[in-house]
PDB file of C-alpha atoms in Angstrom:
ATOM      1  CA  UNK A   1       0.000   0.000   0.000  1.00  0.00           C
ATOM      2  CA  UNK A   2       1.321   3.689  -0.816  1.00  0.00           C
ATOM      3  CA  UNK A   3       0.777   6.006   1.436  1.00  0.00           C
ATOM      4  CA  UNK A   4       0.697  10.148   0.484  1.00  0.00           C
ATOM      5  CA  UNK A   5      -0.018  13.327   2.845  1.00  0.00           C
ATOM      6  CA  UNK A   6       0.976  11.123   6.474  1.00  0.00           C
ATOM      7  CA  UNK A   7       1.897  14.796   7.910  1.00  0.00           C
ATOM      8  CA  UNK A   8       0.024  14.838  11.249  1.00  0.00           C
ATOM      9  CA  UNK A   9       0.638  12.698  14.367  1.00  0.00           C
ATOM     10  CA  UNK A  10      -2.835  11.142  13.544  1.00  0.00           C
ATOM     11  CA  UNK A  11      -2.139  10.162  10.077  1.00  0.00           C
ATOM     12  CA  UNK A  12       0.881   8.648  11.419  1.00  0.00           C
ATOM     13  CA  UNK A  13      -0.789   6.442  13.811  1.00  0.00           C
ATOM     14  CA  UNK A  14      -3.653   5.426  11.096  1.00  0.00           C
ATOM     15  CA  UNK A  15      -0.396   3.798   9.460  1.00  0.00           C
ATOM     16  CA  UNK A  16       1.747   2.203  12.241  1.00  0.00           C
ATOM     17  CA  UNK A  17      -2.140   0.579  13.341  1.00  0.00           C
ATOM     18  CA  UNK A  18      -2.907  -0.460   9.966  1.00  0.00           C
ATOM     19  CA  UNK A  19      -1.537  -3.935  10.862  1.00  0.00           C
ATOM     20  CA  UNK A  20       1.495  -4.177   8.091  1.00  0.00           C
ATOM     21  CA  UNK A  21       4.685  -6.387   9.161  1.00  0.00           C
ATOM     22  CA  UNK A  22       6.741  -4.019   7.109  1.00  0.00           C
ATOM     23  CA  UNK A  23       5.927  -0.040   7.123  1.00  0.00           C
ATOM     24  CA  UNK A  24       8.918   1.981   5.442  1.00  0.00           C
ATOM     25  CA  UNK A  25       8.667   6.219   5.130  1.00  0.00           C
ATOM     26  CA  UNK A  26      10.167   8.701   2.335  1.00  0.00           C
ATOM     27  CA  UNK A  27      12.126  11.041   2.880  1.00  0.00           C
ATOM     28  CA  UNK A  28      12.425  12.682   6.242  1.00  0.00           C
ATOM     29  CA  UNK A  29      12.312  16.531   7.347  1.00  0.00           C
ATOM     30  CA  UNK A  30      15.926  17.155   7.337  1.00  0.00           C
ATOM     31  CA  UNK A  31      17.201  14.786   4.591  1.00  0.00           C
ATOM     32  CA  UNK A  32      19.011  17.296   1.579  1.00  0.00           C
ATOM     33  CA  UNK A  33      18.538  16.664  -2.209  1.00  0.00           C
ATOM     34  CA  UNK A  34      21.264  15.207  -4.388  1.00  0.00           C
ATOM     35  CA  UNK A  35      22.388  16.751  -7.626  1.00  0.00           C
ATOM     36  CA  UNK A  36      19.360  18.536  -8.215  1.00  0.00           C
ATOM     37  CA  UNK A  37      19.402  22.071 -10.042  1.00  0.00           C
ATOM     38  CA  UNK A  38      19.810  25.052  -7.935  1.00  0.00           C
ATOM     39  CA  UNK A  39      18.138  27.307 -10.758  1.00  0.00           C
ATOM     40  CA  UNK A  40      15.466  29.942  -9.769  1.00  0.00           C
ATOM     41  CA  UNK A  41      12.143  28.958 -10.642  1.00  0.00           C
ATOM     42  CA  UNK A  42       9.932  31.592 -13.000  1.00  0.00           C
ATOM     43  CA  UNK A  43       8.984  34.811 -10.642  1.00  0.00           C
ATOM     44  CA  UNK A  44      10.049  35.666  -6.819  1.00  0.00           C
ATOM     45  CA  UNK A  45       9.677  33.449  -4.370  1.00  0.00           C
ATOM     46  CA  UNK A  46       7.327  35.154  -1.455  1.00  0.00           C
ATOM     47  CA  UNK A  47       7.311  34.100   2.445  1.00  0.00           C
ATOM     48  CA  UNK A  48       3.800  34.615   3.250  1.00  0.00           C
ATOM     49  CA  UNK A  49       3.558  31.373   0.651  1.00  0.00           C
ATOM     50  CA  UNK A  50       6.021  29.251   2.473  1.00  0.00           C
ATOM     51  CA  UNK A  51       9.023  29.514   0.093  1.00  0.00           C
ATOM     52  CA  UNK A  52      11.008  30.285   3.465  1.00  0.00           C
ATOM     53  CA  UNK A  53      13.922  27.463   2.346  1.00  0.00           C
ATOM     54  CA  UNK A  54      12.903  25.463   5.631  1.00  0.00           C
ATOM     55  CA  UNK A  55      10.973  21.920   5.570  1.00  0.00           C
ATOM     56  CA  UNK A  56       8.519  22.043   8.477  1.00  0.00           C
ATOM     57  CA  UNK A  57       7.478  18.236   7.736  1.00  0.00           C
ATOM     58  CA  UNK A  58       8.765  15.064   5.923  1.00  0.00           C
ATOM     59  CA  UNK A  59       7.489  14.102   2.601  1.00  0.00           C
ATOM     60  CA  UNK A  60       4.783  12.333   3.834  1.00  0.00           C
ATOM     61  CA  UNK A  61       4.850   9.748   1.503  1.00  0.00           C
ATOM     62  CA  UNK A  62       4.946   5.646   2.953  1.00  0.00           C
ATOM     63  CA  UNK A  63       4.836   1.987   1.885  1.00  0.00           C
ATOM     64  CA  UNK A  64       3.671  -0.605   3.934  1.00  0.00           C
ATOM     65  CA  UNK A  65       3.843  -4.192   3.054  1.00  0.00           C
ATOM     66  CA  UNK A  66       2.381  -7.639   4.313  1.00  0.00           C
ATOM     67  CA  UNK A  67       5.924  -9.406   2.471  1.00  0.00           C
ATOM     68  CA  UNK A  68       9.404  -8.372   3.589  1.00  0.00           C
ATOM     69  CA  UNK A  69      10.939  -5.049   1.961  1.00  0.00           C
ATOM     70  CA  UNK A  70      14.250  -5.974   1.544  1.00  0.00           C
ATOM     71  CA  UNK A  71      15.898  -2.909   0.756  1.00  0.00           C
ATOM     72  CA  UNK A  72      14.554   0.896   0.833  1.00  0.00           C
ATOM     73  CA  UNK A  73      15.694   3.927  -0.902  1.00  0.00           C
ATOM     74  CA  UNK A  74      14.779   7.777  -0.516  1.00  0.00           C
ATOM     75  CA  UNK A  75      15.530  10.862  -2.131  1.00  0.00           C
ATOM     76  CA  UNK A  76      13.917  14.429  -1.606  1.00  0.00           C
ATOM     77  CA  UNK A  77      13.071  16.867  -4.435  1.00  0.00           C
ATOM     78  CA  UNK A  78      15.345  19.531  -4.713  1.00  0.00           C
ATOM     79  CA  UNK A  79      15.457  23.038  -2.463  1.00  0.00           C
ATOM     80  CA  UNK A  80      14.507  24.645  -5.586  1.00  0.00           C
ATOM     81  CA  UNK A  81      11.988  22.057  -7.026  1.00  0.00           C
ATOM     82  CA  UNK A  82       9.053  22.781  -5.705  1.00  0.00           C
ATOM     83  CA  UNK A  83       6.426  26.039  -5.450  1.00  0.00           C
ATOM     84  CA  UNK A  84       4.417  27.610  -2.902  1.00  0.00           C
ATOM     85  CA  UNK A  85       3.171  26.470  -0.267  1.00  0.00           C
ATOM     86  CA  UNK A  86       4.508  22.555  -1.070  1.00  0.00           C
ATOM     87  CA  UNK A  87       7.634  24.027   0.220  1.00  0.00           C
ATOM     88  CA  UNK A  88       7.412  23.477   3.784  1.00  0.00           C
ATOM     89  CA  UNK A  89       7.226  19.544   3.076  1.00  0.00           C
ATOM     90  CA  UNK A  90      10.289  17.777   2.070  1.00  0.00           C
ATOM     91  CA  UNK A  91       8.256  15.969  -0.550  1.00  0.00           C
ATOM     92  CA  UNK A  92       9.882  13.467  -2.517  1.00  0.00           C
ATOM     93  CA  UNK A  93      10.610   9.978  -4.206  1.00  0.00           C
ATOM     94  CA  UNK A  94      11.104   6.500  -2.650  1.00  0.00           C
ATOM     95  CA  UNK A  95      11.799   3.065  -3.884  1.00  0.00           C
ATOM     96  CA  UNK A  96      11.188  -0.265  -1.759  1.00  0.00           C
ATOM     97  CA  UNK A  97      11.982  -3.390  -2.877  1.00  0.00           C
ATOM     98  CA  UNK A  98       9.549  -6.048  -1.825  1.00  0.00           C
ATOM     99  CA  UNK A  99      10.308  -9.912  -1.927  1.00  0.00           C
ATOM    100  CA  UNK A 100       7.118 -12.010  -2.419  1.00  0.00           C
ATOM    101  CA  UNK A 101       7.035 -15.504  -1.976  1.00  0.00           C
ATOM    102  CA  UNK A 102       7.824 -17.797  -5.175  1.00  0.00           C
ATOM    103  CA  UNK A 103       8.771 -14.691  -7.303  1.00  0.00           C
ATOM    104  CA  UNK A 104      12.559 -14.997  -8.932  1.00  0.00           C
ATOM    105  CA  UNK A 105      13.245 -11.515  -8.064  1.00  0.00           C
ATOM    106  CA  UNK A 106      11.494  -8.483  -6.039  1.00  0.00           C
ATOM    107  CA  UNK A 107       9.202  -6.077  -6.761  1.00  0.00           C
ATOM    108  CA  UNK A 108       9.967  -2.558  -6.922  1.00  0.00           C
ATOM    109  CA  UNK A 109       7.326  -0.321  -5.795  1.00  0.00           C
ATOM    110  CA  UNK A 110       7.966   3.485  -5.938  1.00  0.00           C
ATOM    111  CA  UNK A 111       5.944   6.134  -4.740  1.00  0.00           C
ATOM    112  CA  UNK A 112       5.765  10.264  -4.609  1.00  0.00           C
ATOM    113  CA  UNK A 113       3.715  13.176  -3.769  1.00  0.00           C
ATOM    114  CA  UNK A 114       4.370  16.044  -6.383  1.00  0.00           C
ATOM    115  CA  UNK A 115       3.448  20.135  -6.383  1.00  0.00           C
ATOM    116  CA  UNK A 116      -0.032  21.045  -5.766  1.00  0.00           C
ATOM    117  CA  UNK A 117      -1.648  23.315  -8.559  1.00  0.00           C
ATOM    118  CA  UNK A 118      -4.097  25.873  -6.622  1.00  0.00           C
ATOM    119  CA  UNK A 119      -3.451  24.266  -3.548  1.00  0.00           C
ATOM    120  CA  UNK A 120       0.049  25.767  -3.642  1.00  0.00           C
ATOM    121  CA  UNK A 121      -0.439  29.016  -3.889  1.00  0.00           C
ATOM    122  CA  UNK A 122       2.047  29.913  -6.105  1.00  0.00           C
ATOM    123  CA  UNK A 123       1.794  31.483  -9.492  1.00  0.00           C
ATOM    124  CA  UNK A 124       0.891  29.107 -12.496  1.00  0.00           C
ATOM    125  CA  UNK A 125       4.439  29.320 -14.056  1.00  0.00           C
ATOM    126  CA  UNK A 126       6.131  28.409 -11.063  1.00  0.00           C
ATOM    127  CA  UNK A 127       4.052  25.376  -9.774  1.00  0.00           C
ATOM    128  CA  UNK A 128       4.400  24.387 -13.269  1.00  0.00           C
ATOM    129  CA  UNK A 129       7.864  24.787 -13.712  1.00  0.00           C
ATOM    130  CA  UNK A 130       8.248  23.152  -9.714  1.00  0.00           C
ATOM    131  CA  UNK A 131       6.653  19.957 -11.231  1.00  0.00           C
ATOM    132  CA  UNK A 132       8.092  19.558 -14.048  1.00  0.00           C
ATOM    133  CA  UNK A 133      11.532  19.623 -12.196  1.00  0.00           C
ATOM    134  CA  UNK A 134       9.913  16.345 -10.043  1.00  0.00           C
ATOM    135  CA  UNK A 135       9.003  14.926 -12.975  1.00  0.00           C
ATOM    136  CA  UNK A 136      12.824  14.833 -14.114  1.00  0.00           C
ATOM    137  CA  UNK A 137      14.417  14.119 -10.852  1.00  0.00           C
ATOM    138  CA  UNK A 138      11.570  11.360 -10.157  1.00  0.00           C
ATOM    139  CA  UNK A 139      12.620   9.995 -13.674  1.00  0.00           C
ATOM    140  CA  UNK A 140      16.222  10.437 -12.814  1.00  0.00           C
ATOM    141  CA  UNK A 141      15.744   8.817  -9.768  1.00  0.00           C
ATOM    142  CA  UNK A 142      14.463   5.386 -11.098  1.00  0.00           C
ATOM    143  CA  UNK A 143      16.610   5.370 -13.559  1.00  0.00           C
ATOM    144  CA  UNK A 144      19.439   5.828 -11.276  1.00  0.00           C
ATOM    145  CA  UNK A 145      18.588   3.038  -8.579  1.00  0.00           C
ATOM    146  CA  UNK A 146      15.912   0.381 -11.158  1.00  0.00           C
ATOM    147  CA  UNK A 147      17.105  -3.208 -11.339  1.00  0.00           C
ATOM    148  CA  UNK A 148      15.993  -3.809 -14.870  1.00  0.00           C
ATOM    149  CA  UNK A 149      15.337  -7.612 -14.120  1.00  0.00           C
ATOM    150  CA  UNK A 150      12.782  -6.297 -11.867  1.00  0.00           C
ATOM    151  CA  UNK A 151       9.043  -5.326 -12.671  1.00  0.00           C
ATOM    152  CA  UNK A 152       7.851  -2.179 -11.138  1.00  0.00           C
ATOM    153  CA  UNK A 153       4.745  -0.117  -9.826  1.00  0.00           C
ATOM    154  CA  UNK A 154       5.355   3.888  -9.711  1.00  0.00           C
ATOM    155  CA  UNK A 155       2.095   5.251  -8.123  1.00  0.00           C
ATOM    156  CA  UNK A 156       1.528   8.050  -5.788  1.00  0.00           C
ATOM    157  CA  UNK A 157      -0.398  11.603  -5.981  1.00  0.00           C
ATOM    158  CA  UNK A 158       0.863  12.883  -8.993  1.00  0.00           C
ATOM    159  CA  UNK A 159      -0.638  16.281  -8.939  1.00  0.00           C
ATOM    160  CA  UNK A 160      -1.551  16.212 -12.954  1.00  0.00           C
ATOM    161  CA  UNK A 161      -5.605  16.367 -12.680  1.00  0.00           C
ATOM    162  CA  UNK A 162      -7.348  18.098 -15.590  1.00  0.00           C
ATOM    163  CA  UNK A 163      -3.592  19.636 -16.690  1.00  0.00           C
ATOM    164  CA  UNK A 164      -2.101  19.011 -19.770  1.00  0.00           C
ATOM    165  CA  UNK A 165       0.500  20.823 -19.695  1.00  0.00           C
ATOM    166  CA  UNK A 166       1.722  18.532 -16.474  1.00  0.00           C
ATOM    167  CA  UNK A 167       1.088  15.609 -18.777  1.00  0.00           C
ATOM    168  CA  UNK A 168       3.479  17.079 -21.959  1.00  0.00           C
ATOM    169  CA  UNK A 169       5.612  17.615 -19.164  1.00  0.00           C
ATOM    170  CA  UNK A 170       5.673  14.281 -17.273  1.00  0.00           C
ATOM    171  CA  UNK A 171       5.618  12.005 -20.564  1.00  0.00           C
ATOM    172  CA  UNK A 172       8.604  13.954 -21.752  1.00  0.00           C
ATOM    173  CA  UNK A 173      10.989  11.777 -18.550  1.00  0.00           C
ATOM    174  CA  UNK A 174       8.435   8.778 -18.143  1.00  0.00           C
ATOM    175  CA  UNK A 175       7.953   5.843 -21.105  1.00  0.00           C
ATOM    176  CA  UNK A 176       5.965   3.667 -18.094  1.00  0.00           C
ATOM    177  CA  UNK A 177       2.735   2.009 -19.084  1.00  0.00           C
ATOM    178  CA  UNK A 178      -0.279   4.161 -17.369  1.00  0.00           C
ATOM    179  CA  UNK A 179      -2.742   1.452 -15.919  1.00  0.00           C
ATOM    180  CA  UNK A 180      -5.581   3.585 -16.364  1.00  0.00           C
ATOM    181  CA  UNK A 181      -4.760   3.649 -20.299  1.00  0.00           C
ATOM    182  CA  UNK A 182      -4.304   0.185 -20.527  1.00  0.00           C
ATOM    183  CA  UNK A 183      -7.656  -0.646 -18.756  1.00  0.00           C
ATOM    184  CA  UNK A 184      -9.750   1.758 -20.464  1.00  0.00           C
ATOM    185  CA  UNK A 185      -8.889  -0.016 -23.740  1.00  0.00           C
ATOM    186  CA  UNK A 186     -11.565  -1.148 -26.006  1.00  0.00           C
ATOM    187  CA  UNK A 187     -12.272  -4.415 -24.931  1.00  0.00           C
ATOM    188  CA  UNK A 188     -10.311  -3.882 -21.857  1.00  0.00           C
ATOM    189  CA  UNK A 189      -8.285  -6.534 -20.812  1.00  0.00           C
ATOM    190  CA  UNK A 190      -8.905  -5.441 -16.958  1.00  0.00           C
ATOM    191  CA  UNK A 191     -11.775  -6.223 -14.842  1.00  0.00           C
ATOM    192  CA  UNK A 192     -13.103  -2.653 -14.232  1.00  0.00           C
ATOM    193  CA  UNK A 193     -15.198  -1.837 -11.218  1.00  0.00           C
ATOM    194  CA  UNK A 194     -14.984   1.264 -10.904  1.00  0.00           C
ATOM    195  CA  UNK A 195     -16.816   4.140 -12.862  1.00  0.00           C
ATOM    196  CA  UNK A 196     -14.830   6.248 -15.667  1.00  0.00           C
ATOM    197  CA  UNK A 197     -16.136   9.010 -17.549  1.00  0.00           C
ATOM    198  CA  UNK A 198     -14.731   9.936 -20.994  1.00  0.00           C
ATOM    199  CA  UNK A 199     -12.037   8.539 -23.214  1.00  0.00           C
ATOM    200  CA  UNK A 200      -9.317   9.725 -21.051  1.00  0.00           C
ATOM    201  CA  UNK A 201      -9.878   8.522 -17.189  1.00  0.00           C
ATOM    202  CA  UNK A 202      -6.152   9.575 -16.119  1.00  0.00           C
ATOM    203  CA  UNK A 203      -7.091  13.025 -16.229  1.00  0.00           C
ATOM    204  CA  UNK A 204      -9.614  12.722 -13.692  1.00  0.00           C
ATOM    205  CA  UNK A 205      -7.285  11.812 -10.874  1.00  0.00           C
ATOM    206  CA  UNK A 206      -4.548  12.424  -9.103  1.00  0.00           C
ATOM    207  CA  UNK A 207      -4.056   9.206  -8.014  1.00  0.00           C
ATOM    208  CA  UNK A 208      -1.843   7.313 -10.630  1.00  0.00           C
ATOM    209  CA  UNK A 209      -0.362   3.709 -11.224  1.00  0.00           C
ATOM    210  CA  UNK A 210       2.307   3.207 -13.952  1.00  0.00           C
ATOM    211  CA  UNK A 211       4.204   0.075 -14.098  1.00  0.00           C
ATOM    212  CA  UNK A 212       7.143  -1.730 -16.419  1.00  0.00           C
ATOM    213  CA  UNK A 213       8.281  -5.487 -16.757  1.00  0.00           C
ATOM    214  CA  UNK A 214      11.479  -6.602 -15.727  1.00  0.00           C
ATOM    215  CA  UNK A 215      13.973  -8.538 -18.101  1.00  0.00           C
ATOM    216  CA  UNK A 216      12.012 -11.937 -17.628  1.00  0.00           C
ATOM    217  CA  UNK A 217       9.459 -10.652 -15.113  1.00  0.00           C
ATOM    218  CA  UNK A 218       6.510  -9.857 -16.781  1.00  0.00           C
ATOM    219  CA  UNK A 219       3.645  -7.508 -15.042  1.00  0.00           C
ATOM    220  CA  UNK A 220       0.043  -6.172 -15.950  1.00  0.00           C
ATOM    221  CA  UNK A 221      -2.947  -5.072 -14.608  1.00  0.00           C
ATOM    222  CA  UNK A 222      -5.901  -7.570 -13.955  1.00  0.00           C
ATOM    223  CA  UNK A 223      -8.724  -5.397 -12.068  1.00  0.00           C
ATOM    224  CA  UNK A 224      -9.133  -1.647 -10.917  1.00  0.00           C
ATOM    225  CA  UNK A 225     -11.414  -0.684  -8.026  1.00  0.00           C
ATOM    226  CA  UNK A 226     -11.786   2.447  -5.660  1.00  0.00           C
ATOM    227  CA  UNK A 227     -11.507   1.900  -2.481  1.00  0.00           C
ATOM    228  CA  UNK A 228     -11.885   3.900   1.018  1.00  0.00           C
ATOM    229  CA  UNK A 229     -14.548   6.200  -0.845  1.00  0.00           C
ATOM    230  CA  UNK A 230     -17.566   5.914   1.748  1.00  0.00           C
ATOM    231  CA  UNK A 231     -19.489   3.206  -0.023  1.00  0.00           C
ATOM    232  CA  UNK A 232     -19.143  -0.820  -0.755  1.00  0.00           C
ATOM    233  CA  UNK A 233     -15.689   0.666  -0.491  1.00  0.00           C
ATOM    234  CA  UNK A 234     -14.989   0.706   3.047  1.00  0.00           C
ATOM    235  CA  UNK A 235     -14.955   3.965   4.947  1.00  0.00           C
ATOM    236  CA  UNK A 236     -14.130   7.553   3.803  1.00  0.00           C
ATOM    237  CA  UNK A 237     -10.714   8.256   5.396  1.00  0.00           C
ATOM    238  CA  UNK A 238      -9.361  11.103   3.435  1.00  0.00           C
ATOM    239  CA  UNK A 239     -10.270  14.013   0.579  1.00  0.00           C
ATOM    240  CA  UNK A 240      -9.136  11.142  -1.822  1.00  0.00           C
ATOM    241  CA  UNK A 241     -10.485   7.684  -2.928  1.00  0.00           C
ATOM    242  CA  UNK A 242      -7.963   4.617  -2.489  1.00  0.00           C
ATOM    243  CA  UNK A 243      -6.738   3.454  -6.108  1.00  0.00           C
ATOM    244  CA  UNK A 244      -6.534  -0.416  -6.103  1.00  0.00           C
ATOM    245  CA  UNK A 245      -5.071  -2.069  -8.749  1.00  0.00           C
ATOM    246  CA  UNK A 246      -4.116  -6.177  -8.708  1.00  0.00           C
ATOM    247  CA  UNK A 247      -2.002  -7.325 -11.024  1.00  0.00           C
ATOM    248  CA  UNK A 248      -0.379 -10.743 -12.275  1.00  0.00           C
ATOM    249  CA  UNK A 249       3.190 -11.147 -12.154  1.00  0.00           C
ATOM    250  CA  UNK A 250       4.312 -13.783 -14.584  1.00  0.00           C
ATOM    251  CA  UNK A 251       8.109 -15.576 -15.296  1.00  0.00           C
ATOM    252  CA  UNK A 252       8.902 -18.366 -17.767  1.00  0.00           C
ATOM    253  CA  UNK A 253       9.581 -21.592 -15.584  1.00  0.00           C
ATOM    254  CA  UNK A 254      13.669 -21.667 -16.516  1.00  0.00           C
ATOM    255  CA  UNK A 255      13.626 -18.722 -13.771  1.00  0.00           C
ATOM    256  CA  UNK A 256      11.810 -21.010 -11.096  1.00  0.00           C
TER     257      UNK A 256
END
């Protein structure tokens, strides 16, 4: 399960409670950026929007596991990466590597929380030009730490609802199969239980999954459901539905 927005004490016991063996966090309040740019972003940055250059929380961002996560890696966007009011989180990108039981090789499962639109405050060139920047160092960031024998799962709160620009942006540093696009397909090859309007569901949400095979590990998605959203769905426990995807993992039987 990814986790986004765990800022308060409460949110952070909701997740230590939640009854996973294995509960890793992103990247923490104090933790610095590597090699990202230290370019100005468009305009001035202001105080009263919480561009003060200080991280008041983490980045807020978890995975929790019922198999063993065998190894864990973090990074933080960079100091000058991010717009607004987004600023005083030390949002970021994490990788953990899960081992599940019969599988030749682990999982990777990647998560993030990028800049807010509106929510930010900031101007639209500069949240724009704050995301894109994610986008790259996200991209840079899997690219740098990916065992390509691997499959993988990059979902979080992507921040690209109703924005196309985001989306030129975010397509330009990510080739990863979108599992909305691939289960809106005409006949889909998911099970579907969840309702989608229009031709293009992705841009309805913030709340993405993209995923890749590995060399001989094979991945794709099987069935898409909401989840936590007040109905048949369990209970309502935040401004945003859970995204459930399962998926079959598949290997030729050389690798067994």
């Amino acid at each position: 399960m990814l986790v986004q927005e765990m800022f308060s004490g409460s949110a952070k016991k909701a997740v230590l409670s939640a009854g996973y063996p294995d509960i890793v966090s992103g990247p923490n309040r104090t933790m610095r950026p590597v090699g990202a740019t230290r370019d100005h972003l468009p305009g001035k940055a202001k105080l009263k929007r919480g561009e003060l250059g200080l991280r008041f929380v983490g980045s807020g961002i978890a995975i929790m596991s019922r198999f063993p996560i065998i190894d864990v890696v973090k990074q933080p966007y960079g100091r000058r990466s991010c717009a607004g009011l987004d600023c005083l989180s030390n949002k970021g990108v994490m990788l953990a590597k899960i081992a599940l039981p019969g599988v030749p090789v682990p999982i990777e499962m990647y998560n993030t929380h990028m800049n807010s639109r509106k929510a930010s405050k900031a101007p639209k060139p500069r949240h724009l030009a704050a995301h894109d920047r994610q986008a790259l160092e996200a991209s840079r960031f899997i690219g740098n730490v990916t065992d390509n024998a691997s499959p993988l799962v990059f979902g979080g709160d992507f921040n690209m609802k109703h924005s196309e620009a985001r989306w030129e942006q975010f397509s330009r540093y990510h080739a990863l199969k979108l599992v909305h696009e691939t289960c809106s397909q005409v006949p889909s090859p998911c099970d579907v239980r969840m309702s989608w309007d229009g031709d293009e569901p992705w841009m309805d949400t913030q709340d993405l999954q993209f995923y890749a095979d590995g060399t001989d590990v094979k991945i794709r998605p099987l069935r898409v459901e909401a989840m936590f959203d007040g109905g048949e769905g369990g209970p309502l426990l935040s401004d945003h539905d859970g995204f459930l995807v399962t998926y079959e993992i598949s290997w030729p039987a050389t690798l067994d």
